PDB file of C-alpha atoms and ligand atoms in Angstrom:
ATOM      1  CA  UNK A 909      23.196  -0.023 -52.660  1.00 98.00           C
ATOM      2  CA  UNK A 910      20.772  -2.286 -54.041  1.00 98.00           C
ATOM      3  CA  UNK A 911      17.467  -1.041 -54.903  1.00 98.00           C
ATOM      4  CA  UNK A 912      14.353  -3.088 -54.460  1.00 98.00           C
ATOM      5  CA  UNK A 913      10.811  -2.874 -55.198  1.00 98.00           C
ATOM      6  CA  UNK A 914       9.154  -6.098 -55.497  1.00 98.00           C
ATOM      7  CA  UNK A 915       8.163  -8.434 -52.308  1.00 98.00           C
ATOM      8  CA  UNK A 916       9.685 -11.285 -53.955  1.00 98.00           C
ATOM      9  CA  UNK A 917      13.237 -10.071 -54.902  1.00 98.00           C
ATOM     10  CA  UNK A 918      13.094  -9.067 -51.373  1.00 98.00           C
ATOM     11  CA  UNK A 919      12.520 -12.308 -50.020  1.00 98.00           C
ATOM     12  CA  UNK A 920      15.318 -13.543 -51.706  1.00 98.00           C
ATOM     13  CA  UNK A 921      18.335 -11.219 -50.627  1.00 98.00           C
ATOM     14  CA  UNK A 922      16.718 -11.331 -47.030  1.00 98.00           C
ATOM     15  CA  UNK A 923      17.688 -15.245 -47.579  1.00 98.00           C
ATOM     16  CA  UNK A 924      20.915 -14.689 -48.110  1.00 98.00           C
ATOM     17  CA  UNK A 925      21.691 -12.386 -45.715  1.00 98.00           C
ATOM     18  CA  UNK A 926      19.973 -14.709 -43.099  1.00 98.00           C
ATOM     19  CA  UNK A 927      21.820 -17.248 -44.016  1.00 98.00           C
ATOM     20  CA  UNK A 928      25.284 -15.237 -43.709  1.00 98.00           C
ATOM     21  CA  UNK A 929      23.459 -14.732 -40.351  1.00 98.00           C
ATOM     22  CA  UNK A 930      24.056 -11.301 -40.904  1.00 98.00           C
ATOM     23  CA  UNK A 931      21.961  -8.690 -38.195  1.00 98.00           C
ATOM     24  CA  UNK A 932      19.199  -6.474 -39.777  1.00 98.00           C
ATOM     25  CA  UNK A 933      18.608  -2.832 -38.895  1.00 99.00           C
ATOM     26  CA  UNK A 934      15.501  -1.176 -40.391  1.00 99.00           C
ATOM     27  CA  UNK A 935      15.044   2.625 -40.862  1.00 99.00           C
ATOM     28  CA  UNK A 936      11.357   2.608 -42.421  1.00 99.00           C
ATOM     29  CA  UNK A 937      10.361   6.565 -44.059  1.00 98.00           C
ATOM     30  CA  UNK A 938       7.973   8.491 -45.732  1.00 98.00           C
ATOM     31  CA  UNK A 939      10.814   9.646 -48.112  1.00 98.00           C
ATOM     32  CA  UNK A 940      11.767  13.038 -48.267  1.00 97.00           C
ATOM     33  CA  UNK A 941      14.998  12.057 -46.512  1.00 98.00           C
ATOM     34  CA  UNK A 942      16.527  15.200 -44.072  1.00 97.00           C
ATOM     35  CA  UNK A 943      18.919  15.268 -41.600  1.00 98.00           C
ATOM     36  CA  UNK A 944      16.393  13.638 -39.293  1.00 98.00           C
ATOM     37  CA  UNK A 945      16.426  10.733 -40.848  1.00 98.00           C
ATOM     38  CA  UNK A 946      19.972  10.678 -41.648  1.00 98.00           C
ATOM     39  CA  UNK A 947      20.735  10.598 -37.984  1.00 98.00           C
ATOM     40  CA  UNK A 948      18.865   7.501 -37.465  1.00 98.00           C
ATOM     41  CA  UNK A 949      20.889   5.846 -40.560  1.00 98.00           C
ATOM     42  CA  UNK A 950      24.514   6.941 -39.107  1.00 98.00           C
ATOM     43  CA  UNK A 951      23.048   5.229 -35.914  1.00 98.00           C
ATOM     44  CA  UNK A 952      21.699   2.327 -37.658  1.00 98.00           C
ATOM     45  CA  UNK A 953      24.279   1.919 -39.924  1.00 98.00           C
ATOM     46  CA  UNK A 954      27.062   1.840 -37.003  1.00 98.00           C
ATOM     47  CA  UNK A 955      25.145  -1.137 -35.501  1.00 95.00           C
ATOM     48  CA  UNK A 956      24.027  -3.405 -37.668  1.00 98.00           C
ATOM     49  CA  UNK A 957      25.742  -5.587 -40.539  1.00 98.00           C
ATOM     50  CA  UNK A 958      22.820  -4.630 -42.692  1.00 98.00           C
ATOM     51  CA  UNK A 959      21.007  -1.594 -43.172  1.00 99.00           C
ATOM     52  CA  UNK A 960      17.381  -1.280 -44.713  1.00 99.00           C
ATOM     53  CA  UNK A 961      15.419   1.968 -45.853  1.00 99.00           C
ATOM     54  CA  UNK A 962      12.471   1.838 -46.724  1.00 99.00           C
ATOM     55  CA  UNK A 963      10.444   4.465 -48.345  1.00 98.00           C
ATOM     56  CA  UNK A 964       6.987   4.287 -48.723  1.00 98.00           C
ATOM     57  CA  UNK A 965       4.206   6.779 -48.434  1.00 98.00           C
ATOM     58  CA  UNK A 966       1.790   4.688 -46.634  1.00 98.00           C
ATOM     59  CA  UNK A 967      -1.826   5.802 -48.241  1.00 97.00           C
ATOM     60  CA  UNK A 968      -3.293   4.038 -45.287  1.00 97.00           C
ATOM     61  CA  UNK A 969      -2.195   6.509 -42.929  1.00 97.00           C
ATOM     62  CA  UNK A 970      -3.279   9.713 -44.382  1.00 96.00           C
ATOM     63  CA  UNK A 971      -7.046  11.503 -43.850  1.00 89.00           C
ATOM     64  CA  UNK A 972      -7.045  12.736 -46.749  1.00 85.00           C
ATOM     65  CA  UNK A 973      -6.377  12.066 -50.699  1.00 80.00           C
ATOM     66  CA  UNK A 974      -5.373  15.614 -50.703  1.00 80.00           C
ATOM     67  CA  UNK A 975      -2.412  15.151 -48.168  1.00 83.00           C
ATOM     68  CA  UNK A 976      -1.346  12.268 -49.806  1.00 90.00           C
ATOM     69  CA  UNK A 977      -0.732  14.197 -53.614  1.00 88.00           C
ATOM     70  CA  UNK A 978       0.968  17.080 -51.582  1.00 87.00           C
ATOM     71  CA  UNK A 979       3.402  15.012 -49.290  1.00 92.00           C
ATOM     72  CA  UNK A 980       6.576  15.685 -51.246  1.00 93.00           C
ATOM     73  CA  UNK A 981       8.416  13.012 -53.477  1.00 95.00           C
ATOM     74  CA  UNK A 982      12.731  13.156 -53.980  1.00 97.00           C
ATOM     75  CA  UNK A 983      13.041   9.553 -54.888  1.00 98.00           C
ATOM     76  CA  UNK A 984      16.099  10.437 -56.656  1.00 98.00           C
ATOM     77  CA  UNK A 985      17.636  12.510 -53.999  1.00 98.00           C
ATOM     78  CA  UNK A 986      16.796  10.422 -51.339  1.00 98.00           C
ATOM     79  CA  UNK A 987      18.556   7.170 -52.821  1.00 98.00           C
ATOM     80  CA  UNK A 988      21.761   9.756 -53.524  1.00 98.00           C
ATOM     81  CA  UNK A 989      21.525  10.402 -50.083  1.00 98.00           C
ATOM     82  CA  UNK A 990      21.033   6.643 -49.206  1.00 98.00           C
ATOM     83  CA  UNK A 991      23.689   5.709 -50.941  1.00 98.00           C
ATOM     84  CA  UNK A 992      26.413   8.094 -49.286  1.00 98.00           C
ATOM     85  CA  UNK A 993      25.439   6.933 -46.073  1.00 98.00           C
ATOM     86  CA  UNK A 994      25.791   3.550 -47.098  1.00 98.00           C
ATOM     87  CA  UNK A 995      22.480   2.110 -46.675  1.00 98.00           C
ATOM     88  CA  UNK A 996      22.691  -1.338 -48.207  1.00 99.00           C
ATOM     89  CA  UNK A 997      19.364  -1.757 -49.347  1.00 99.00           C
ATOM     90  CA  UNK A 998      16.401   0.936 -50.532  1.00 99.00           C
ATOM     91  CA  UNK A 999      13.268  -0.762 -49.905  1.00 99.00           C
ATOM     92  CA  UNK A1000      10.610   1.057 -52.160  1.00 98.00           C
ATOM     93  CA  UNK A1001       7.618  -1.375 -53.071  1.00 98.00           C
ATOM     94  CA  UNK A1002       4.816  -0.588 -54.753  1.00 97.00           C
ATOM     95  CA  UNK A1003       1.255   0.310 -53.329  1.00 97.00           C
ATOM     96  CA  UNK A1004      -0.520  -2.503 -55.099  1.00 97.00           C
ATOM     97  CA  UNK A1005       1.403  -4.652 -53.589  1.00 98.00           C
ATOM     98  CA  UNK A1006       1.673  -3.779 -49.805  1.00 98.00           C
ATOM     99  CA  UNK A1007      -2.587  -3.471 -50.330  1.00 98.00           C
ATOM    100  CA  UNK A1008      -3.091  -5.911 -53.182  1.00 97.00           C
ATOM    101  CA  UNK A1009      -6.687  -5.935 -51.998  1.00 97.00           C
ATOM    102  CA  UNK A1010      -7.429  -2.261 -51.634  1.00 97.00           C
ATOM    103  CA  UNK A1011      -7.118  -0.125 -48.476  1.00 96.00           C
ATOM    104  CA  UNK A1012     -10.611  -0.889 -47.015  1.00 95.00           C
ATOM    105  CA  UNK A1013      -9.738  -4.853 -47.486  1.00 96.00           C
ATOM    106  CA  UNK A1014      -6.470  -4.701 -45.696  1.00 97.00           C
ATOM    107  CA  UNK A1015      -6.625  -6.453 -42.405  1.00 98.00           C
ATOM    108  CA  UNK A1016      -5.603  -3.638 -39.535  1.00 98.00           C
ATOM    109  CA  UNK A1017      -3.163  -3.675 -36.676  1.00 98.00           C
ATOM    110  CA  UNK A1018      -5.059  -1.299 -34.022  1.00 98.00           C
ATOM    111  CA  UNK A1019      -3.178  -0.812 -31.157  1.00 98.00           C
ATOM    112  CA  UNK A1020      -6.127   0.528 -28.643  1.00 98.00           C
ATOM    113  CA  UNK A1021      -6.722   3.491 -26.522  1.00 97.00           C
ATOM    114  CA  UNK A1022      -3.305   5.032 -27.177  1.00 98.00           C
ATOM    115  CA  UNK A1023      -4.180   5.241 -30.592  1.00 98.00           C
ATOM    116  CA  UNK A1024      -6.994   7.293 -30.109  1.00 97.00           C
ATOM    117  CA  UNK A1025      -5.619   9.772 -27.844  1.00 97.00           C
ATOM    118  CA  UNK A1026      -4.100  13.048 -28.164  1.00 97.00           C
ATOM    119  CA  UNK A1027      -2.825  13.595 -32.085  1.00 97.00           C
ATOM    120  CA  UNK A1028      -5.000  10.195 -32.503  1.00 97.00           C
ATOM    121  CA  UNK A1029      -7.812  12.786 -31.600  1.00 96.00           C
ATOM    122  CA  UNK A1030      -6.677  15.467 -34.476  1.00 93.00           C
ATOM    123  CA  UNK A1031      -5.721  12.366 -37.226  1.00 95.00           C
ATOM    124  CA  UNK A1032      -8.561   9.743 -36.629  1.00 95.00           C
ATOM    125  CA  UNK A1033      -7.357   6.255 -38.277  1.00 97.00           C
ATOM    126  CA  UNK A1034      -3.786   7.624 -38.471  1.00 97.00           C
ATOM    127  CA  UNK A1035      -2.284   5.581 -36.313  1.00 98.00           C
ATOM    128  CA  UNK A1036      -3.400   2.738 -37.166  1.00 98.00           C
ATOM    129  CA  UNK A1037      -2.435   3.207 -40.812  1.00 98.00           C
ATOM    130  CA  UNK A1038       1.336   3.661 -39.016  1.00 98.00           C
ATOM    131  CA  UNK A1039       0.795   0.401 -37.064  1.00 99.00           C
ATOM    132  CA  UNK A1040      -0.301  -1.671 -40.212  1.00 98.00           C
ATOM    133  CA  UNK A1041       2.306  -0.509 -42.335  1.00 98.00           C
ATOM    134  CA  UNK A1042       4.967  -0.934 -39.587  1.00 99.00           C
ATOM    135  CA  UNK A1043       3.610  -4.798 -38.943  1.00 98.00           C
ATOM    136  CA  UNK A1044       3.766  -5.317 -42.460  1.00 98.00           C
ATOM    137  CA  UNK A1045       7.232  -3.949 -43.118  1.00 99.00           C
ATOM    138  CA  UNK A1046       8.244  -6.041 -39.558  1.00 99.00           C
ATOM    139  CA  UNK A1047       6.896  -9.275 -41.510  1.00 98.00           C
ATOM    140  CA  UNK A1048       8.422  -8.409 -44.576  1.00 98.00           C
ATOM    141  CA  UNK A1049      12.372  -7.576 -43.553  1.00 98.00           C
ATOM    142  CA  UNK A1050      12.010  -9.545 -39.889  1.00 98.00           C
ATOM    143  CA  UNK A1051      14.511  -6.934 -38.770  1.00 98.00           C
ATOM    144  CA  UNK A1052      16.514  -7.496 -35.151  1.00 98.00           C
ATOM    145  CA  UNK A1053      16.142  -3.145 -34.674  1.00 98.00           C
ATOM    146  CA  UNK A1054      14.086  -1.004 -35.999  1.00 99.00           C
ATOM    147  CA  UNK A1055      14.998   2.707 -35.488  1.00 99.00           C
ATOM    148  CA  UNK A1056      12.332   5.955 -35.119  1.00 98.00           C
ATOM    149  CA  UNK A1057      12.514   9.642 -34.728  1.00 98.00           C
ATOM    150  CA  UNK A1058      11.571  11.141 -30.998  1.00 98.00           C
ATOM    151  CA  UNK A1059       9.491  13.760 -32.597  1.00 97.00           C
ATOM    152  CA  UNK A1060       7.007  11.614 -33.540  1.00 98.00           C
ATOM    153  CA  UNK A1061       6.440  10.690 -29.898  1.00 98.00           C
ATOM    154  CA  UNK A1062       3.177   9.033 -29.433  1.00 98.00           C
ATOM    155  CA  UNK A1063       4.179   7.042 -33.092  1.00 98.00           C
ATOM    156  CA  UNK A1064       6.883   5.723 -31.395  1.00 98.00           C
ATOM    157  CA  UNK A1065       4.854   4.959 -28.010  1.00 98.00           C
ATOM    158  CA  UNK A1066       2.313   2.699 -29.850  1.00 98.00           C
ATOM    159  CA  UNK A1067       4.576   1.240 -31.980  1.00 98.00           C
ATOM    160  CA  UNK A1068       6.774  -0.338 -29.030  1.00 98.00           C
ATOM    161  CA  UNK A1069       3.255  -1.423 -27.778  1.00 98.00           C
ATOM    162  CA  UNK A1070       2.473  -2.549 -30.991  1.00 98.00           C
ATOM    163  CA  UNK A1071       5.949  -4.481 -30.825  1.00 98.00           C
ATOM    164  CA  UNK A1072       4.797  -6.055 -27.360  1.00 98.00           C
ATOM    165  CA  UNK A1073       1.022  -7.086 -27.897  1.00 98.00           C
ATOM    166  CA  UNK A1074       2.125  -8.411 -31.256  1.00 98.00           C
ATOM    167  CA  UNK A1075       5.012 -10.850 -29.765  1.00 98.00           C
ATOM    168  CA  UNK A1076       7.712  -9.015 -32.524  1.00 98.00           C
ATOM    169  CA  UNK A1077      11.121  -9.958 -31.624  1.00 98.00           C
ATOM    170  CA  UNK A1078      12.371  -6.638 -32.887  1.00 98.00           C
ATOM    171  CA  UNK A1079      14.364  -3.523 -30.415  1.00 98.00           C
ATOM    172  CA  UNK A1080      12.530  -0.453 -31.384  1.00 98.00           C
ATOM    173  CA  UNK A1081      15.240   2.090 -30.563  1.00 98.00           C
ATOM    174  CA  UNK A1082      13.898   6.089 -30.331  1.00 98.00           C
ATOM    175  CA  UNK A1083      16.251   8.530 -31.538  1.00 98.00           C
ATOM    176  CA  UNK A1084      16.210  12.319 -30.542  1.00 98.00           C
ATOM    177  CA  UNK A1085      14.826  14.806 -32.746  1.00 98.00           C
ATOM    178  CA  UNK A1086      17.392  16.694 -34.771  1.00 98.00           C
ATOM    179  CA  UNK A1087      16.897  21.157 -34.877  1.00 98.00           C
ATOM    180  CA  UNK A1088      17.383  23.665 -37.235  1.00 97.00           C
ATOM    181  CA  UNK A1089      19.673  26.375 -35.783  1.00 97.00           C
ATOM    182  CA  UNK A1090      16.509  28.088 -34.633  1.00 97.00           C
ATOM    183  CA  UNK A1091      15.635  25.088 -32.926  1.00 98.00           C
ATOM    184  CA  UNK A1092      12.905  24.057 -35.403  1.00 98.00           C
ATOM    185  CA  UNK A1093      12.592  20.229 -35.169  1.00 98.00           C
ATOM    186  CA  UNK A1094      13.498  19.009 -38.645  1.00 98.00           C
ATOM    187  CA  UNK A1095      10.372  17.686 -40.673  1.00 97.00           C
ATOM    188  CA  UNK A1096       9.148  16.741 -44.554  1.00 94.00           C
ATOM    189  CA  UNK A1097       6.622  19.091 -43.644  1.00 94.00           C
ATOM    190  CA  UNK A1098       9.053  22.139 -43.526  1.00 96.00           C
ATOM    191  CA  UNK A1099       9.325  22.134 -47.069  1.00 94.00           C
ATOM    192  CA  UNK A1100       6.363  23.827 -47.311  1.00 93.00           C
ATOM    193  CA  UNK A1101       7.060  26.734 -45.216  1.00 97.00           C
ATOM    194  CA  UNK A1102       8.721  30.193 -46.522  1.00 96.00           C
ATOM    195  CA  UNK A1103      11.748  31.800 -44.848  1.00 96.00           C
ATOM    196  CA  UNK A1104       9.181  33.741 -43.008  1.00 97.00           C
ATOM    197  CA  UNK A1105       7.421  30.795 -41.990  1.00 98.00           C
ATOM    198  CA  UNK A1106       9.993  28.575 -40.938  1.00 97.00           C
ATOM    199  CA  UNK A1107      10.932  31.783 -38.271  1.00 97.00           C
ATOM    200  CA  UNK A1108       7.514  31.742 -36.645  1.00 98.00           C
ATOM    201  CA  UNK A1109       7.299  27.866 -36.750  1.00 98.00           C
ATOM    202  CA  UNK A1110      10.659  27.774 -34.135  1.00 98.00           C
ATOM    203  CA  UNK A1111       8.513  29.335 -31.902  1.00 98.00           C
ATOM    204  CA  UNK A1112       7.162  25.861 -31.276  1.00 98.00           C
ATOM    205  CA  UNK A1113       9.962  24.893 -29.528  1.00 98.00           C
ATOM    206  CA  UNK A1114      10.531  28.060 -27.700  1.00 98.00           C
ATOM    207  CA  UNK A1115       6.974  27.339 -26.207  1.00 98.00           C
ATOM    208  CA  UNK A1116       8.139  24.138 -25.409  1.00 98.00           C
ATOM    209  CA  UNK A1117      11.069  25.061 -23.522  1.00 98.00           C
ATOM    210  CA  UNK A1118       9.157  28.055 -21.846  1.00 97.00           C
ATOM    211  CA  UNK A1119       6.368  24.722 -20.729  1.00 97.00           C
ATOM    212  CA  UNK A1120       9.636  22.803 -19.335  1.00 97.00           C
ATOM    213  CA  UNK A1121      10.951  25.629 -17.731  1.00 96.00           C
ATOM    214  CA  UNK A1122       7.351  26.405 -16.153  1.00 95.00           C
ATOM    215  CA  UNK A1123       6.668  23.072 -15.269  1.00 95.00           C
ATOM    216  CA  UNK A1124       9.782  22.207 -13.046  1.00 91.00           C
ATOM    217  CA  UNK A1125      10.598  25.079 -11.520  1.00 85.00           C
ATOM    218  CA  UNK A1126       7.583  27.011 -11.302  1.00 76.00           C
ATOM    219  CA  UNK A1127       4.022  25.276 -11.118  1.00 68.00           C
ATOM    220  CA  UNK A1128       2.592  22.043 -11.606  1.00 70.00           C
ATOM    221  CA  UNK A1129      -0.922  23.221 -12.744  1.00 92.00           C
ATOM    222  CA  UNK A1130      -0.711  21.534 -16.171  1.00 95.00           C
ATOM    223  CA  UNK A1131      -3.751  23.739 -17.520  1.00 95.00           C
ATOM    224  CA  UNK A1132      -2.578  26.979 -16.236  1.00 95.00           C
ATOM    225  CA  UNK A1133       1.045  26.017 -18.264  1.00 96.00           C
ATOM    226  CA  UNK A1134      -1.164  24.726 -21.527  1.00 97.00           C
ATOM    227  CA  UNK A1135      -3.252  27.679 -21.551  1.00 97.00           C
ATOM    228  CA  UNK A1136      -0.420  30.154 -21.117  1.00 97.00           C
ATOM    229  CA  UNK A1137       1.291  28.391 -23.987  1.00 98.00           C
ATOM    230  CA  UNK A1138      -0.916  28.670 -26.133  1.00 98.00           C
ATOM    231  CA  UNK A1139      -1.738  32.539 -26.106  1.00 98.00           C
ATOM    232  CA  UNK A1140       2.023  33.024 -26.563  1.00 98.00           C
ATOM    233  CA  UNK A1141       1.527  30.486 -29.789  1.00 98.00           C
ATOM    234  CA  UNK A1142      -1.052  32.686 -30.941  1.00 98.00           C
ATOM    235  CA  UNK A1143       0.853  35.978 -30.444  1.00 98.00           C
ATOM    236  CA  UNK A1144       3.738  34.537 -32.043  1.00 97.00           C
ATOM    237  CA  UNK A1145       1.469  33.763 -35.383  1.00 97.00           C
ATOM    238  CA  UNK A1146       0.672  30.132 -34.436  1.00 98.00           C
ATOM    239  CA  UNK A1147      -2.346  28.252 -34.468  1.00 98.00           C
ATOM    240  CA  UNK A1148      -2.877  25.843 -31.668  1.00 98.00           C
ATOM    241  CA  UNK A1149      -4.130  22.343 -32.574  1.00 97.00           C
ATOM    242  CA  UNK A1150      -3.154  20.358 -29.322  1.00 96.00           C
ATOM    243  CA  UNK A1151      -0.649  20.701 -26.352  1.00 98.00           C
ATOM    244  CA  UNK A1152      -0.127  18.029 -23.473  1.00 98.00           C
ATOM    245  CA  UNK A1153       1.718  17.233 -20.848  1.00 97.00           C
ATOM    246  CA  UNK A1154       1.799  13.820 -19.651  1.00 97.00           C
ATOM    247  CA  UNK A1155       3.802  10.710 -18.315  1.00 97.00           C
ATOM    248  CA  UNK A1156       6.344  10.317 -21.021  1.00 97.00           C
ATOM    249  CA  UNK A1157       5.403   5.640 -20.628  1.00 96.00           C
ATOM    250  CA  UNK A1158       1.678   6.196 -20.464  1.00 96.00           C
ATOM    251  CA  UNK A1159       0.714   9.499 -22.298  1.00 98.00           C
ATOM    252  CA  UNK A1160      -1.863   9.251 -19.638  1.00 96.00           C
ATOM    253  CA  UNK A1161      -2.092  12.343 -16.688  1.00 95.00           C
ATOM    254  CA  UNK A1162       1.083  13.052 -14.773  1.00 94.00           C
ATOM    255  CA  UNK A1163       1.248  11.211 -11.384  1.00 93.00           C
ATOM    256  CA  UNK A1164       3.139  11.217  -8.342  1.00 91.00           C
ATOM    257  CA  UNK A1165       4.867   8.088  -9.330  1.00 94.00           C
ATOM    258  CA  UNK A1166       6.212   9.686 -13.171  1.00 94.00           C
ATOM    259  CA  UNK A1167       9.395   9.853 -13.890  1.00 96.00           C
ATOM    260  CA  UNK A1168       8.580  11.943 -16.835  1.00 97.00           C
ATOM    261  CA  UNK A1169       6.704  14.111 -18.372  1.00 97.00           C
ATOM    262  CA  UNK A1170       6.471  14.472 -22.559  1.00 98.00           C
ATOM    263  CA  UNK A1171       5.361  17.423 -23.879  1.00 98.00           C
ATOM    264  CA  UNK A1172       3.736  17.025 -27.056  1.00 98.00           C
ATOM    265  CA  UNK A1173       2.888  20.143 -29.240  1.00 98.00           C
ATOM    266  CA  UNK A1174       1.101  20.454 -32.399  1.00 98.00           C
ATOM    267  CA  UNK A1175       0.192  23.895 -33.873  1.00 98.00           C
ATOM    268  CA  UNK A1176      -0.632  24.818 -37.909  1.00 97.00           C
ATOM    269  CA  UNK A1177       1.119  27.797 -39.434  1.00 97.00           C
ATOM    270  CA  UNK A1178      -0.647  28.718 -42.858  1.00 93.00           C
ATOM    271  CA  UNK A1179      -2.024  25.004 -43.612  1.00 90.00           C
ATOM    272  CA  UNK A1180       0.883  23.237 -42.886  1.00 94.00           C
ATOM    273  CA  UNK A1181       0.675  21.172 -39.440  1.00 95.00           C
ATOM    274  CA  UNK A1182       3.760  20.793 -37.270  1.00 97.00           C
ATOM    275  CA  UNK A1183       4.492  18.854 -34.211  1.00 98.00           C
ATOM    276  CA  UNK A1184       7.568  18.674 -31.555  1.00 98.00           C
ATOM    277  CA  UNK A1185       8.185  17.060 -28.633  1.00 98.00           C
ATOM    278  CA  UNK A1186      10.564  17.097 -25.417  1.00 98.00           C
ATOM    279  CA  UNK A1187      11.323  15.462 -22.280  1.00 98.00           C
ATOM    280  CA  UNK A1188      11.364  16.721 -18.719  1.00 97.00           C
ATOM    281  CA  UNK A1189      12.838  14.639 -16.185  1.00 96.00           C
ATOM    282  CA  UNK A1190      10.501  14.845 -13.078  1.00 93.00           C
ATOM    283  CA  UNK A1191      12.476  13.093 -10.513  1.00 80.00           C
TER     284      UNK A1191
HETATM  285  O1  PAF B2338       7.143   8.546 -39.351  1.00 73.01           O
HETATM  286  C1  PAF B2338       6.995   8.196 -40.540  1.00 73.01           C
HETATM  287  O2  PAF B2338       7.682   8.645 -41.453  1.00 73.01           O
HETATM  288  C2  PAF B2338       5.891   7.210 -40.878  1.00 73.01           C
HETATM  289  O3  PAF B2338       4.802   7.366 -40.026  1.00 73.01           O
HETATM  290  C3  PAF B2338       6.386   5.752 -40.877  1.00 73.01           C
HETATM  291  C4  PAF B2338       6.864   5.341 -39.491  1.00 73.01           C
HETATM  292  C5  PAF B2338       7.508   5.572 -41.875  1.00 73.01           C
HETATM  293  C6  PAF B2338       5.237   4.813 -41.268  1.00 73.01           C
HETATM  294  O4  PAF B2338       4.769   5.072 -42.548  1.00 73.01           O
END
């Protein structure tokens, strides 16, 4: 596995490889690398002649300088882990130079309204920090697919709008979230839960399923569901911070003419901040 930092060596093996006319799958990552993100690799890796990594903690999307010292670093394990699953490149460039300018001089991809929505409520900038970073990493590799994880729903929502308003010729392919035998959906957040913790935080997807179950065979009074799910959050020793239901295209109100609803969960145990996400099928 070759292991890359600078833009310019970059440029140069993309060459070749372009030249072999060789196709180009992208997994990009925070780092941290779970079995989350190995299940987008083993899909990746099966369908492309080249697979990319990247792993860069994008400053750009964080609120806060705090969140961005505590997001946890395994460079070493990760590119272990890389290189088992035969990834062919590890992409890990340096901030100053994906901002050579500085953060507030960095020209922004903004993808509007969905961006400012739902967790783009809770996070405000985050998304477009994603949606930058994603452009520039698009620019950079010029990948055919580019692969995400479900559980990042809305993410993955703007960034195939992102993908359309911004003309890339790149498949954005969505890839569902992978559990814990609790159910927990798999996160770089989790490391910062106890064994006690990481109990409570499965509840998360137990309200989820209890929404689902609620929502097709019960009621369709979206508030009545929310605000039921999030007393049993509470009495399960989680902390609310945004539940939805909405048309799984759109993220906008259900309607007679949706074909499915996402629900979208976010709740804080302690100070960590988790989110989860599932699909009903409505018709
Ligand atoms: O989901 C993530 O890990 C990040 O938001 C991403 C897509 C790698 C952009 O930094």
């Amino acid at each position: 596995m070759l292991i890359v930092k600078k833009l310019l060596k970059l440029k140069n093996i993309l060459e070749i490889w372009r030249k072999e006319n060789k196709s180009i799958a992208l997994v990009p990552t925070m780092g941290n690398i779970h079995d989350g993100h190995l299940k987008l690799i083993s899909i990746a890796r099966k369908n492309s002649d080249i697979l990319i990594v990247s792993v860069f903690v994008n400053p750009m999307q964080f609120e806060n300088i705090k969140d961005i010292s505590n997001y946890p670093r395994t460079l070493n394990e990760d590119c272990q882990k890389l290189k088992k699953n035969l990834v062919n490149l590890m992409f890990i460039p340096e901030i100053n130079e994906m901002y050579p300018y500085g953060l507030t001089n960095q020209t922004i991809v903004n993808v509007p309204k969905l961006s400012y929505i739902l967790e783009g409520i809770h996070r405000p900038g985050h998304f477009q920090g994603v949606t930058t970073i994603i452009s520039k990493l698009f620019n950079l590799i010029k990948p055919n697919i580019a692969y995400f994880g479900e559980k990042d729903f809305q993410q993955l929502v703007i960034i195939r709008k992102m993908v359309i308003d911004m003309n890339f010729d790149i498949k954005i392919v969505g890839i569902p979230t992978v559990r814990n035998q609790d159910g927990l959906a798999l996160s770089s957040r989790n490391i910062k839960l106890n064994e006690y913790e990481l109990k409570v935080a499965a509840n998360l997807n137990k309200v989820m399923n209890y929404m689902a179950h609620q929502l097709i065979n019960i009621e369709f009074n979206i508030h009545q569901i929310i605000k039921k799910a999030k007393i049993i959050l509470v009495k399960n020793g989680l902390q609310p911070d945004g539940l939805a239901i909405c048309d799984e295209l759109t993220l906008k109100k259900l309607t007679t003419d949706s074909k499915n609803a996402a629900i979208l969960v976010a709740a804080k145990i302690g100070n960590t901040r988790l989110i989860d996400y599932k699909k009903v099928k409505l018709q």
